[in-house]
Tab-separated table of C-alpha atoms in Angstrom:
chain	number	residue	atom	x	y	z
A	311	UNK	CA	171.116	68.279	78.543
A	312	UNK	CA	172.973	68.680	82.073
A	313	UNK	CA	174.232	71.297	84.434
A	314	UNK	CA	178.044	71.484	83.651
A	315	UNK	CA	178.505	74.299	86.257
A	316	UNK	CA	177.397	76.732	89.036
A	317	UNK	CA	178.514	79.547	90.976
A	318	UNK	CA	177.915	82.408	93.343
A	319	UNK	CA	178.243	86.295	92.296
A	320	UNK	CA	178.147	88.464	95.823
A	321	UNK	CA	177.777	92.049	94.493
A	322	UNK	CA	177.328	95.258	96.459
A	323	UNK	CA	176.181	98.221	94.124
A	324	UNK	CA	174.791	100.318	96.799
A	325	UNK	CA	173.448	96.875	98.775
A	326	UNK	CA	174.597	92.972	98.725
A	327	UNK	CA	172.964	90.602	95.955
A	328	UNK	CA	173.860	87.036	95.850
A	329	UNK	CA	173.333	85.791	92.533
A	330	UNK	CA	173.346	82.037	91.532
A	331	UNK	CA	174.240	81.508	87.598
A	332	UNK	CA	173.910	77.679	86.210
A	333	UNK	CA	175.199	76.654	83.038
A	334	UNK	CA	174.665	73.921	80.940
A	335	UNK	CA	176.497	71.727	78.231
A	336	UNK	CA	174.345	73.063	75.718
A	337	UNK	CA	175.659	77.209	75.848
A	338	UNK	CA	172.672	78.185	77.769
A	339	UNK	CA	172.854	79.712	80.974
A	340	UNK	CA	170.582	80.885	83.629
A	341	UNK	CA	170.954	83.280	86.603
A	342	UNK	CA	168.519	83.416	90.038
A	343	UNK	CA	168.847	85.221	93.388
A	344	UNK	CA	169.695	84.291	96.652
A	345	UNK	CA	169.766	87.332	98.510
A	346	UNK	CA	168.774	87.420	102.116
A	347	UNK	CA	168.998	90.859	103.499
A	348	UNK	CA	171.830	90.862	106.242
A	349	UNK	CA	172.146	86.926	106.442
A	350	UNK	CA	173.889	86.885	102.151
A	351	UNK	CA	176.760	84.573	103.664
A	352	UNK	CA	174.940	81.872	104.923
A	353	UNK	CA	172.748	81.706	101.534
A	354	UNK	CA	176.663	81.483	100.199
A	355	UNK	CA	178.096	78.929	102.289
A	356	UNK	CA	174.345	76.945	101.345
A	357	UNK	CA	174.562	77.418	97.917
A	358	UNK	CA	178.430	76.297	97.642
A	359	UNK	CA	178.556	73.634	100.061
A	360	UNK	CA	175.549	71.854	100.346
A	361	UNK	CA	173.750	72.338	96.704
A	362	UNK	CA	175.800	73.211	93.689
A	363	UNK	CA	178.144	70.008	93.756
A	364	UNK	CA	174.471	67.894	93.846
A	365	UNK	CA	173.500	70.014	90.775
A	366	UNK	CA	176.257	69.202	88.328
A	367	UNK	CA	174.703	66.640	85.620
A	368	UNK	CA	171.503	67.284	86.743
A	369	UNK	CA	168.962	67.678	83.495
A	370	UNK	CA	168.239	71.412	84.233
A	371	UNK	CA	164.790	70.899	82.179
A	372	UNK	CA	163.468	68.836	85.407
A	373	UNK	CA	162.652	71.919	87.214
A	374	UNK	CA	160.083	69.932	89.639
A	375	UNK	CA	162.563	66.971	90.219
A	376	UNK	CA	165.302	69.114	91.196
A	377	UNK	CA	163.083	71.419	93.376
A	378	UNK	CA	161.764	68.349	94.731
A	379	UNK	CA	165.503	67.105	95.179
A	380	UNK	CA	166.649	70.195	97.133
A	381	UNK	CA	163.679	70.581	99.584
A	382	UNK	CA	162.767	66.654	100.100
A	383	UNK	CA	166.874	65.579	100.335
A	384	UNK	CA	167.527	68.328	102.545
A	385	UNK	CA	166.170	66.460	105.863
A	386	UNK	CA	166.170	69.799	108.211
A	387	UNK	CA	164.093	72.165	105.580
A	388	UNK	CA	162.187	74.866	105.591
A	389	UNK	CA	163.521	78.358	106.770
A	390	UNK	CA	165.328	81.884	105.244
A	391	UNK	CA	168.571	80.141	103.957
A	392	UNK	CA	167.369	76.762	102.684
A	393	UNK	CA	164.578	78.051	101.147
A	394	UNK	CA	166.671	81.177	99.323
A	395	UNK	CA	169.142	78.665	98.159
A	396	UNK	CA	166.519	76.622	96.766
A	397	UNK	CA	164.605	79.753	95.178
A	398	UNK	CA	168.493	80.902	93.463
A	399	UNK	CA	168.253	77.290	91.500
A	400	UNK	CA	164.625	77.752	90.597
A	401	UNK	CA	164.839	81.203	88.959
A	402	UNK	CA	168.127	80.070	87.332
A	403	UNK	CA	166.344	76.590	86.141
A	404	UNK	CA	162.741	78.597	84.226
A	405	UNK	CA	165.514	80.928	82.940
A	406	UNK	CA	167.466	78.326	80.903
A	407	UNK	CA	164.001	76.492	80.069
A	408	UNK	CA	162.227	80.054	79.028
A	409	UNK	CA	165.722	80.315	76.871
A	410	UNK	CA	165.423	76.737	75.425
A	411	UNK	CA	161.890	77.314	74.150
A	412	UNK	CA	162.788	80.408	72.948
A	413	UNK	CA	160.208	82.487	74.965
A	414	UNK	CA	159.336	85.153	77.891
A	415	UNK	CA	159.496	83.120	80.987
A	416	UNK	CA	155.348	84.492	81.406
A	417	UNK	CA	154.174	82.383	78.334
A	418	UNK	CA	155.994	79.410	79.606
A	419	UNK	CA	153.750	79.326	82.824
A	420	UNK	CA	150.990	79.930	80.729
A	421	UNK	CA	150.474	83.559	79.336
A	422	UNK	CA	149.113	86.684	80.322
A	423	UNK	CA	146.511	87.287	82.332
A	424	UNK	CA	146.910	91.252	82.217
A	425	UNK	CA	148.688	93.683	80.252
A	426	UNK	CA	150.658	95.371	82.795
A	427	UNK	CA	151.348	94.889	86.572
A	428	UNK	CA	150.322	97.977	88.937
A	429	UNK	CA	152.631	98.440	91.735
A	430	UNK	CA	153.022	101.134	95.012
A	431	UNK	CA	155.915	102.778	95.367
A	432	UNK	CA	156.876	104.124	98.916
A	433	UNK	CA	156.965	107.607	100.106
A	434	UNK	CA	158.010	109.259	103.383
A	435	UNK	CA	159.148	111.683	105.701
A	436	UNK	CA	159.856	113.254	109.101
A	437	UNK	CA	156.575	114.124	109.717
A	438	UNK	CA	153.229	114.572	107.976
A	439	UNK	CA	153.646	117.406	106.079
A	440	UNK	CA	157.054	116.044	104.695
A	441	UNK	CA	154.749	112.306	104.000
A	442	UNK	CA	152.065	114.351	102.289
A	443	UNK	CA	154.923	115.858	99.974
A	444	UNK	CA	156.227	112.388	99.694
A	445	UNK	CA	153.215	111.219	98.083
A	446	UNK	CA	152.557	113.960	96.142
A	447	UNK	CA	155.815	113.170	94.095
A	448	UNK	CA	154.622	109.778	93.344
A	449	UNK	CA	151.513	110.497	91.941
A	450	UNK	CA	153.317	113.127	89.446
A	451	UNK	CA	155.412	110.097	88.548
A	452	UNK	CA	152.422	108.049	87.498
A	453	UNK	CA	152.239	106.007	90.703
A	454	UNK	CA	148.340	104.415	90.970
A	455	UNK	CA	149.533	103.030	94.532
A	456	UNK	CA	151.572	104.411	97.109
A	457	UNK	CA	152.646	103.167	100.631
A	458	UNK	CA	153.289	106.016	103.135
A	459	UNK	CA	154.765	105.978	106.591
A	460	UNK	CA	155.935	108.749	108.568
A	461	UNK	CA	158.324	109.570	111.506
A	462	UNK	CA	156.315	110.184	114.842
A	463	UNK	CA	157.409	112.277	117.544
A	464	UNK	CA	159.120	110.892	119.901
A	465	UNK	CA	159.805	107.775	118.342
A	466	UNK	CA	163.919	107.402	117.205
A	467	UNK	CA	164.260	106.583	113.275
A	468	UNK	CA	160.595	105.442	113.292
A	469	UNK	CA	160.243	102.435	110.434
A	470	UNK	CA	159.980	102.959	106.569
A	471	UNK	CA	161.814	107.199	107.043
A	472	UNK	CA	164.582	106.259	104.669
A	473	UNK	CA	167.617	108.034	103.746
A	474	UNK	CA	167.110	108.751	100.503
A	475	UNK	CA	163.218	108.848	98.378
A	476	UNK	CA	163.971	106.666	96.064
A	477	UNK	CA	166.889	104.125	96.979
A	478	UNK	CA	166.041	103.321	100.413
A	479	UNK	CA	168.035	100.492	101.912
A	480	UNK	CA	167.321	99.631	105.655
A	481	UNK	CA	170.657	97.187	105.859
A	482	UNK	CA	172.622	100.450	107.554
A	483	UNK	CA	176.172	99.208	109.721
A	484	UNK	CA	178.546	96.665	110.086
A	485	UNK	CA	176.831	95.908	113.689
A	486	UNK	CA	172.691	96.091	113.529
A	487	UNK	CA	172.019	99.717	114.873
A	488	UNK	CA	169.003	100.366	117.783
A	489	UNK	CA	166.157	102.202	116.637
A	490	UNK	CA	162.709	102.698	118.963
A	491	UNK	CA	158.988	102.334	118.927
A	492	UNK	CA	155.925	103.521	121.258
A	493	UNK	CA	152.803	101.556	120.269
A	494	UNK	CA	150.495	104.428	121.747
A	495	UNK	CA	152.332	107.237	119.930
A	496	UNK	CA	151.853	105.510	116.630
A	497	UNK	CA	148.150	104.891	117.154
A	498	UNK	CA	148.118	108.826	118.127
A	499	UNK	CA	149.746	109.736	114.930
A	500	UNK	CA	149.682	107.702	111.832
A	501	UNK	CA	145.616	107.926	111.816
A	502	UNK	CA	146.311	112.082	111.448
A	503	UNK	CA	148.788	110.928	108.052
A	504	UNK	CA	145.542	109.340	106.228
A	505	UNK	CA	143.249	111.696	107.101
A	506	UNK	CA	145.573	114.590	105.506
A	507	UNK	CA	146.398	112.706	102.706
A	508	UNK	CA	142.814	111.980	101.718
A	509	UNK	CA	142.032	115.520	102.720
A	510	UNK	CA	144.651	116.670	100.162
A	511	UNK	CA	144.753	114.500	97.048
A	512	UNK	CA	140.835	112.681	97.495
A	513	UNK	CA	140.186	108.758	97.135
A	514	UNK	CA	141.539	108.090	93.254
A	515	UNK	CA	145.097	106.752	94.270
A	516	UNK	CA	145.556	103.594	96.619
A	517	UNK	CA	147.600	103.826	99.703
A	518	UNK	CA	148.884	101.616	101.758
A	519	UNK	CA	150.756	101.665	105.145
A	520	UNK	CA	152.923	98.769	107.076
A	521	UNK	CA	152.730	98.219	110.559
A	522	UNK	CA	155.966	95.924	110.742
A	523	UNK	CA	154.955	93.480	112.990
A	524	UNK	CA	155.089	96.243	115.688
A	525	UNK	CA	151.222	96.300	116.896
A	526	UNK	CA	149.537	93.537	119.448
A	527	UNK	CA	146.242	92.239	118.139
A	528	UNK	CA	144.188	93.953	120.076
A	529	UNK	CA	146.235	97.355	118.984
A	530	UNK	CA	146.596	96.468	115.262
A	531	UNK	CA	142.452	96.474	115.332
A	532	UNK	CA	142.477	99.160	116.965
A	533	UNK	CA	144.312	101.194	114.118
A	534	UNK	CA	142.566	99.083	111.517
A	535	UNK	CA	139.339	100.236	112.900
A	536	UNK	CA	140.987	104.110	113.217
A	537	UNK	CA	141.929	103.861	109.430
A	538	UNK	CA	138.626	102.499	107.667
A	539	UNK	CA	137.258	106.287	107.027
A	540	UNK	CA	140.224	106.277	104.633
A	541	UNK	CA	139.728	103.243	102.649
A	542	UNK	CA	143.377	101.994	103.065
A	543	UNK	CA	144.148	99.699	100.180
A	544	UNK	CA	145.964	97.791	102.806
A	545	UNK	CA	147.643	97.695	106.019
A	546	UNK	CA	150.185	95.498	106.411
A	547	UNK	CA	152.608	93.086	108.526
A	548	UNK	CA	149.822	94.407	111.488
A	549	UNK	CA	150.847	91.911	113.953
A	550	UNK	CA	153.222	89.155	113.713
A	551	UNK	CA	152.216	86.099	112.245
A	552	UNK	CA	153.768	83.884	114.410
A	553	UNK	CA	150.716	83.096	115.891
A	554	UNK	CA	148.189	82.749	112.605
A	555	UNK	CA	145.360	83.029	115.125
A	556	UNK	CA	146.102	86.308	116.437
A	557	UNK	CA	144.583	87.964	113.159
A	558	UNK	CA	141.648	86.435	113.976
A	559	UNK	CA	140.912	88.679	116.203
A	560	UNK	CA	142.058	91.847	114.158
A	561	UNK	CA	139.696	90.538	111.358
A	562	UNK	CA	136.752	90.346	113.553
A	563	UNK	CA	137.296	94.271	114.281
A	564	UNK	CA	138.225	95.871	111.523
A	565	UNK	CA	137.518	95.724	107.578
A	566	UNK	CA	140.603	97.223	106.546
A	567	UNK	CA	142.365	95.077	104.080
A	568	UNK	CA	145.015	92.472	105.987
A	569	UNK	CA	148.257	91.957	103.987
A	570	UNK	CA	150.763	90.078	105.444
A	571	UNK	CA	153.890	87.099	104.315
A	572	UNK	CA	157.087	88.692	103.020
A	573	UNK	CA	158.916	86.879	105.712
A	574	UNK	CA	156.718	83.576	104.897
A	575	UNK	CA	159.152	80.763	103.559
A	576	UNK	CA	156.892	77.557	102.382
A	577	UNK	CA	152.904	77.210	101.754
A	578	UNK	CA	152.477	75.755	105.427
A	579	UNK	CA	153.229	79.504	106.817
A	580	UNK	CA	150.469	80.979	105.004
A	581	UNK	CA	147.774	77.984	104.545
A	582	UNK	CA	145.713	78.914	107.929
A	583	UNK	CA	145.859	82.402	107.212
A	584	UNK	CA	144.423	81.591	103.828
A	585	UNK	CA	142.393	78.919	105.012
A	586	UNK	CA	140.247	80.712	106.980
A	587	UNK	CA	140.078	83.854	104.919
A	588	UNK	CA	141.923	86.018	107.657
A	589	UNK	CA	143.797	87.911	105.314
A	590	UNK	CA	143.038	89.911	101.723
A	591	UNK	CA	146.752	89.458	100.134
A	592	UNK	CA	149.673	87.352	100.360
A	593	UNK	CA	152.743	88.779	99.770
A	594	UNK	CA	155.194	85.967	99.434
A	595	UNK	CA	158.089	86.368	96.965
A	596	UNK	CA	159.583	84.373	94.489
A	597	UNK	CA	163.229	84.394	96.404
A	598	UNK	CA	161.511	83.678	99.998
A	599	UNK	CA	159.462	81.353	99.105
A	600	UNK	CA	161.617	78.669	96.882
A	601	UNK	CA	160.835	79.908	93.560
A	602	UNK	CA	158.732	80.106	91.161
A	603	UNK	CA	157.990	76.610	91.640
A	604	UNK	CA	156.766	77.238	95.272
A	605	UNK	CA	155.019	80.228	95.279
A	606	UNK	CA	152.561	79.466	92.197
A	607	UNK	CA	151.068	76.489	94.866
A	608	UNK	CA	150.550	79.535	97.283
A	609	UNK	CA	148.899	81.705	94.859
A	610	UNK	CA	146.813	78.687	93.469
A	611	UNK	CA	146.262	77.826	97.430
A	612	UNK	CA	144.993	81.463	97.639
A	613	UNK	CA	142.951	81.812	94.434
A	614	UNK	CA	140.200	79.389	96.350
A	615	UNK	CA	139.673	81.730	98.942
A	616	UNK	CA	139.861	85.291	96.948
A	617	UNK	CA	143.019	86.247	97.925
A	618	UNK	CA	144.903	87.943	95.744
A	619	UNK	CA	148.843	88.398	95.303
A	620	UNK	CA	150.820	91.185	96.651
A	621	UNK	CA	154.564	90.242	96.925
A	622	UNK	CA	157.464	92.225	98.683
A	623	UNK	CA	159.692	94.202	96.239
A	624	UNK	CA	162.031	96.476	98.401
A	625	UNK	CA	165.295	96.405	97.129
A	626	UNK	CA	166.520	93.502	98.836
A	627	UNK	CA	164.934	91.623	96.103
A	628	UNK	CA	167.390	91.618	93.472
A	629	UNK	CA	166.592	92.756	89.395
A	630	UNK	CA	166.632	89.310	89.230
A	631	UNK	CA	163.895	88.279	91.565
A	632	UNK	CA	162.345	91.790	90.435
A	633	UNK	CA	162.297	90.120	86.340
A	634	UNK	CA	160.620	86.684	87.807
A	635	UNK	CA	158.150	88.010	89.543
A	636	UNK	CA	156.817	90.516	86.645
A	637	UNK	CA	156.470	87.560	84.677
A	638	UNK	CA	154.942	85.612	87.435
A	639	UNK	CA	152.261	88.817	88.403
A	640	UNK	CA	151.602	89.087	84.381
A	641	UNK	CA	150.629	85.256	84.548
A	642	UNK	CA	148.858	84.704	87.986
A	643	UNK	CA	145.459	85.249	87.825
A	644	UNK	CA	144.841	86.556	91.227
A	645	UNK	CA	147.499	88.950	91.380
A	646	UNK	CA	146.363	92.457	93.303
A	647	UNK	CA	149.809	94.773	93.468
A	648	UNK	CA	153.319	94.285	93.351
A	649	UNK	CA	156.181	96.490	95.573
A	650	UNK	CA	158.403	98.479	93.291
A	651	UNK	CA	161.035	100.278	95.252
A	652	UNK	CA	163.059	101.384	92.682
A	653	UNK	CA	167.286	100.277	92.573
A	654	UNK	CA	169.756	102.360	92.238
A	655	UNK	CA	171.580	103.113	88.542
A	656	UNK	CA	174.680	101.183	89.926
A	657	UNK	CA	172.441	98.096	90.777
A	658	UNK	CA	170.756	98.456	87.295
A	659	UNK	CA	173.940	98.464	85.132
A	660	UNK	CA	175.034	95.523	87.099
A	661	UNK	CA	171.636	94.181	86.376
A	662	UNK	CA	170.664	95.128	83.076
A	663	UNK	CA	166.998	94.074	82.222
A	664	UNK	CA	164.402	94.420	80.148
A	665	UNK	CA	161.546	95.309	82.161
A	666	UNK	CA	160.321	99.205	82.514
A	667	UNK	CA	157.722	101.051	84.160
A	668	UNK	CA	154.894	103.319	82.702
A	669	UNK	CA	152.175	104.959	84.365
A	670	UNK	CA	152.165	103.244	87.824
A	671	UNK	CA	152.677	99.601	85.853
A	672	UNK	CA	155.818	97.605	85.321
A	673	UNK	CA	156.164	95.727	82.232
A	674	UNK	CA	157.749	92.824	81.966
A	675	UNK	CA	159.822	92.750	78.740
A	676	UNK	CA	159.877	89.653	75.508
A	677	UNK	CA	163.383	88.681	75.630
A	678	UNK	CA	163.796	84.618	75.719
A	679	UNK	CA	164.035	83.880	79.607
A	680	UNK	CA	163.230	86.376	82.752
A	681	UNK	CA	164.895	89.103	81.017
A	682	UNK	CA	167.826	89.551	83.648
A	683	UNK	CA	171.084	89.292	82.831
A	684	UNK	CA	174.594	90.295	85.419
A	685	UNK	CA	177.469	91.879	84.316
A	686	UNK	CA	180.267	90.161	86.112
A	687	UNK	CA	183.410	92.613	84.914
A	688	UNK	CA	181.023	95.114	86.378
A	689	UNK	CA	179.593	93.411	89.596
A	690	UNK	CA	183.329	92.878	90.271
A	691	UNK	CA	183.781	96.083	90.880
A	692	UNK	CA	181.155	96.678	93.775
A	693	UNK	CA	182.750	93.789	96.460
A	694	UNK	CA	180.633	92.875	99.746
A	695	UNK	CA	180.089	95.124	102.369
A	696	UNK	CA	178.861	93.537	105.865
A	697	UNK	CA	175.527	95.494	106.781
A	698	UNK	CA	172.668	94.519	109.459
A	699	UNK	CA	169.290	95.476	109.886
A	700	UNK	CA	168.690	97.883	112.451
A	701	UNK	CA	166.834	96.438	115.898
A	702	UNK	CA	163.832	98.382	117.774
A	703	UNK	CA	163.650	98.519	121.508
A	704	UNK	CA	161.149	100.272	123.823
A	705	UNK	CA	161.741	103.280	125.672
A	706	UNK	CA	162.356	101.504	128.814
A	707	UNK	CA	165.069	98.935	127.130
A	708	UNK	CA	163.116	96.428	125.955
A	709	UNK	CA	163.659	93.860	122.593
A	710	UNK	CA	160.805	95.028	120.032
A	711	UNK	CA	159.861	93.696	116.741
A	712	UNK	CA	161.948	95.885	114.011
């Protein structure tokens, strides 16, 4: 069996997905994502000149070899683009050999290990009362988990206040657009959103909050330590995690839960964090981190140390990385959540898949594969749109974390 072809879809129903599908001389065809919010081109240029001529006769069933191939060959590795590129092949490779064995791509890596996945969904607003409504919406969907994050006064188009409740999309202009952040107006405010939330709907639902890399250490402990009387189920992306040692010290102040590695690209970002037990959930993702070849080492890496999965699902994951990584939570036994930001109906008829949700679970579905499929004719008709995400900058000028 060999890879005859390959080829890039860019598609833009509502955002831009960069879709990889591989065929083979045998009729059976596989599809993976590349998408890398605001950077899609370079994954592109990647994908078409440096990987899919070294793919063709490749024996697609060698899906170590030629992950191997693509991360060992390439002598500058690592990083957003590589690492994408290589993740588009590996999807598109466990597709064709979930096809060939005429099975769901979950009892390929080894079967269940639950019956459904619970994920969080993400509400917000303005302000607190607007947050607190937010919420409230998701739990009369189902919802068992919920993120919330709320504007803050005085703080312009504070992170996670989408434009819409359901379809957020960050990626906003053809140029990145300036938002801003105050540290001590946060810490003032975002304590008051927990305590009204738990003051209106109790302690049965999880909830979650992300920091965004926006706090210091000494400030993200400080909020961790503000937000333990409400039993957080998480807060996340606290500091950045540049420096792995800096959550050291947030973990020796605090016992809210750490969460932290959707930007993560290989094992080596994450193995001191894990390591020394400074965080409670990774939250790699199958396109970030390689594949599904990858990130089942950094689950296995973190099942030693009790840390559970928690990937990033916003909707710069594609349906297709969305698919793979049901199957992958449904497998992995030390999976703790997954992020479901829902796409939009154009993205899902582009997209169409098998997997639904129910009750605050997704469910991945039994079709032969990862249960993702693209409609070309269709994705044709949605062409790229340039779009950046937004910067943050102090009030007095200065370059912030977004």
């Amino acid at each position: 069996m060999k890879i005859t072809a390959a080829r890039v879809i860019v598609t833009c129903p509502g955002r831009n997905f960069v879709t990889l599908k591989i065929e083979t001389d045998q009729g059976v065809y596989g599809i993976g994502d590349g998408t890398l919010n605001g950077r899609e081109l370079s994954v592109v240029a990647y994908l078409e000149e440096h990987v899919i001529s070294c793919l063709i006769g490749m024996d697609p069933r060698r899906i170590e070899d030629v992950w191997q191939y693509l991360y060992k060959g390439a002598y500058w590795r690592r990083g957003p683009v590589t690492m994408r590129a290589i993740a588009a092949v590996d999807m598109a490779l466990w597709d064709i050999k979930a096809k060939m064995a005429g099975m769901p791509l979950y009892q390929l890596l080894g079967g269940r290990s639950r019956d459904g996945v619970m994920v969080y969904g993400h509400a917000n607003g303005s302000d607190i009362a607007e947050t607190v409504d937010a919420v409230g919406q998701y739990i009369d969907m189902g919802y068992k988990a919920i993120r919330a994050q709320t504007g803050v006064p005085g703080i312009k188009d504070a992170y996670g206040v989408g434009r819409g409740k359901l379809y957020y999309e960050p990626a906003d202009a053809s140029l990145p657009s300036v938002t801003g952040w105050d540290t001590r107006k946060a810490l003032n405010y975002v304590p008051k959103l927990f305590e009204k939330l738990r003051e209106t709907y109790g302690f049965d639902h999880h909830l979650l909050h992300d920091g965004h890399h926006r706090y210091t250490p000494q400030e993200a402990a400080n909020l961790g330590k503000m937000l333990e009387p409400y039993q957080l189920f998480w807060l996340e992306d606290c500091t950045p995690a540049e420096n792995q040692e800096a959550f050291k010290l947030v973990r020796q102040h605090t016992v809210t839960p750490l969460a932290v590695g959707e930007i993560f690209n290989t094992i080596w970002d994450a193995k001191d964090l894990i390591q020394n037990q400074l965080i409670d959930y990774i939250r790699c993702t199958v396109v970030g981190a390689g594949g599904i070849t990858h990130l089942r080492r950094i689950a296995d890496l973190a099942a030693m140390y009790q840390i559970r999965t928690g990937s990033h699902g916003a909707t710069d994951l594609s349906p297709v990385t969305m698919g793979c990584a049901l199957h992958f939570d449904t497998w992995v036994p030390n999976f703790g959540i997954q992020e479901y930001m829902r796409h939009t109906p154009e993205t899902d008829a582009v997209f169409p898949h098998d997997y639904h949700f129910e009750a605050g679970e997704l469910f991945c579905g039994e079709t032969p594969g990862h249960g993702v499929d693209i409609d070309e004719k269709l994705a044709a008709k949605y062409p790229y749109k340039p779009a950046y995400l937004p910067v943050a900058r102090l009030e007095d000028g200065t370059m912030w974390s977004w």
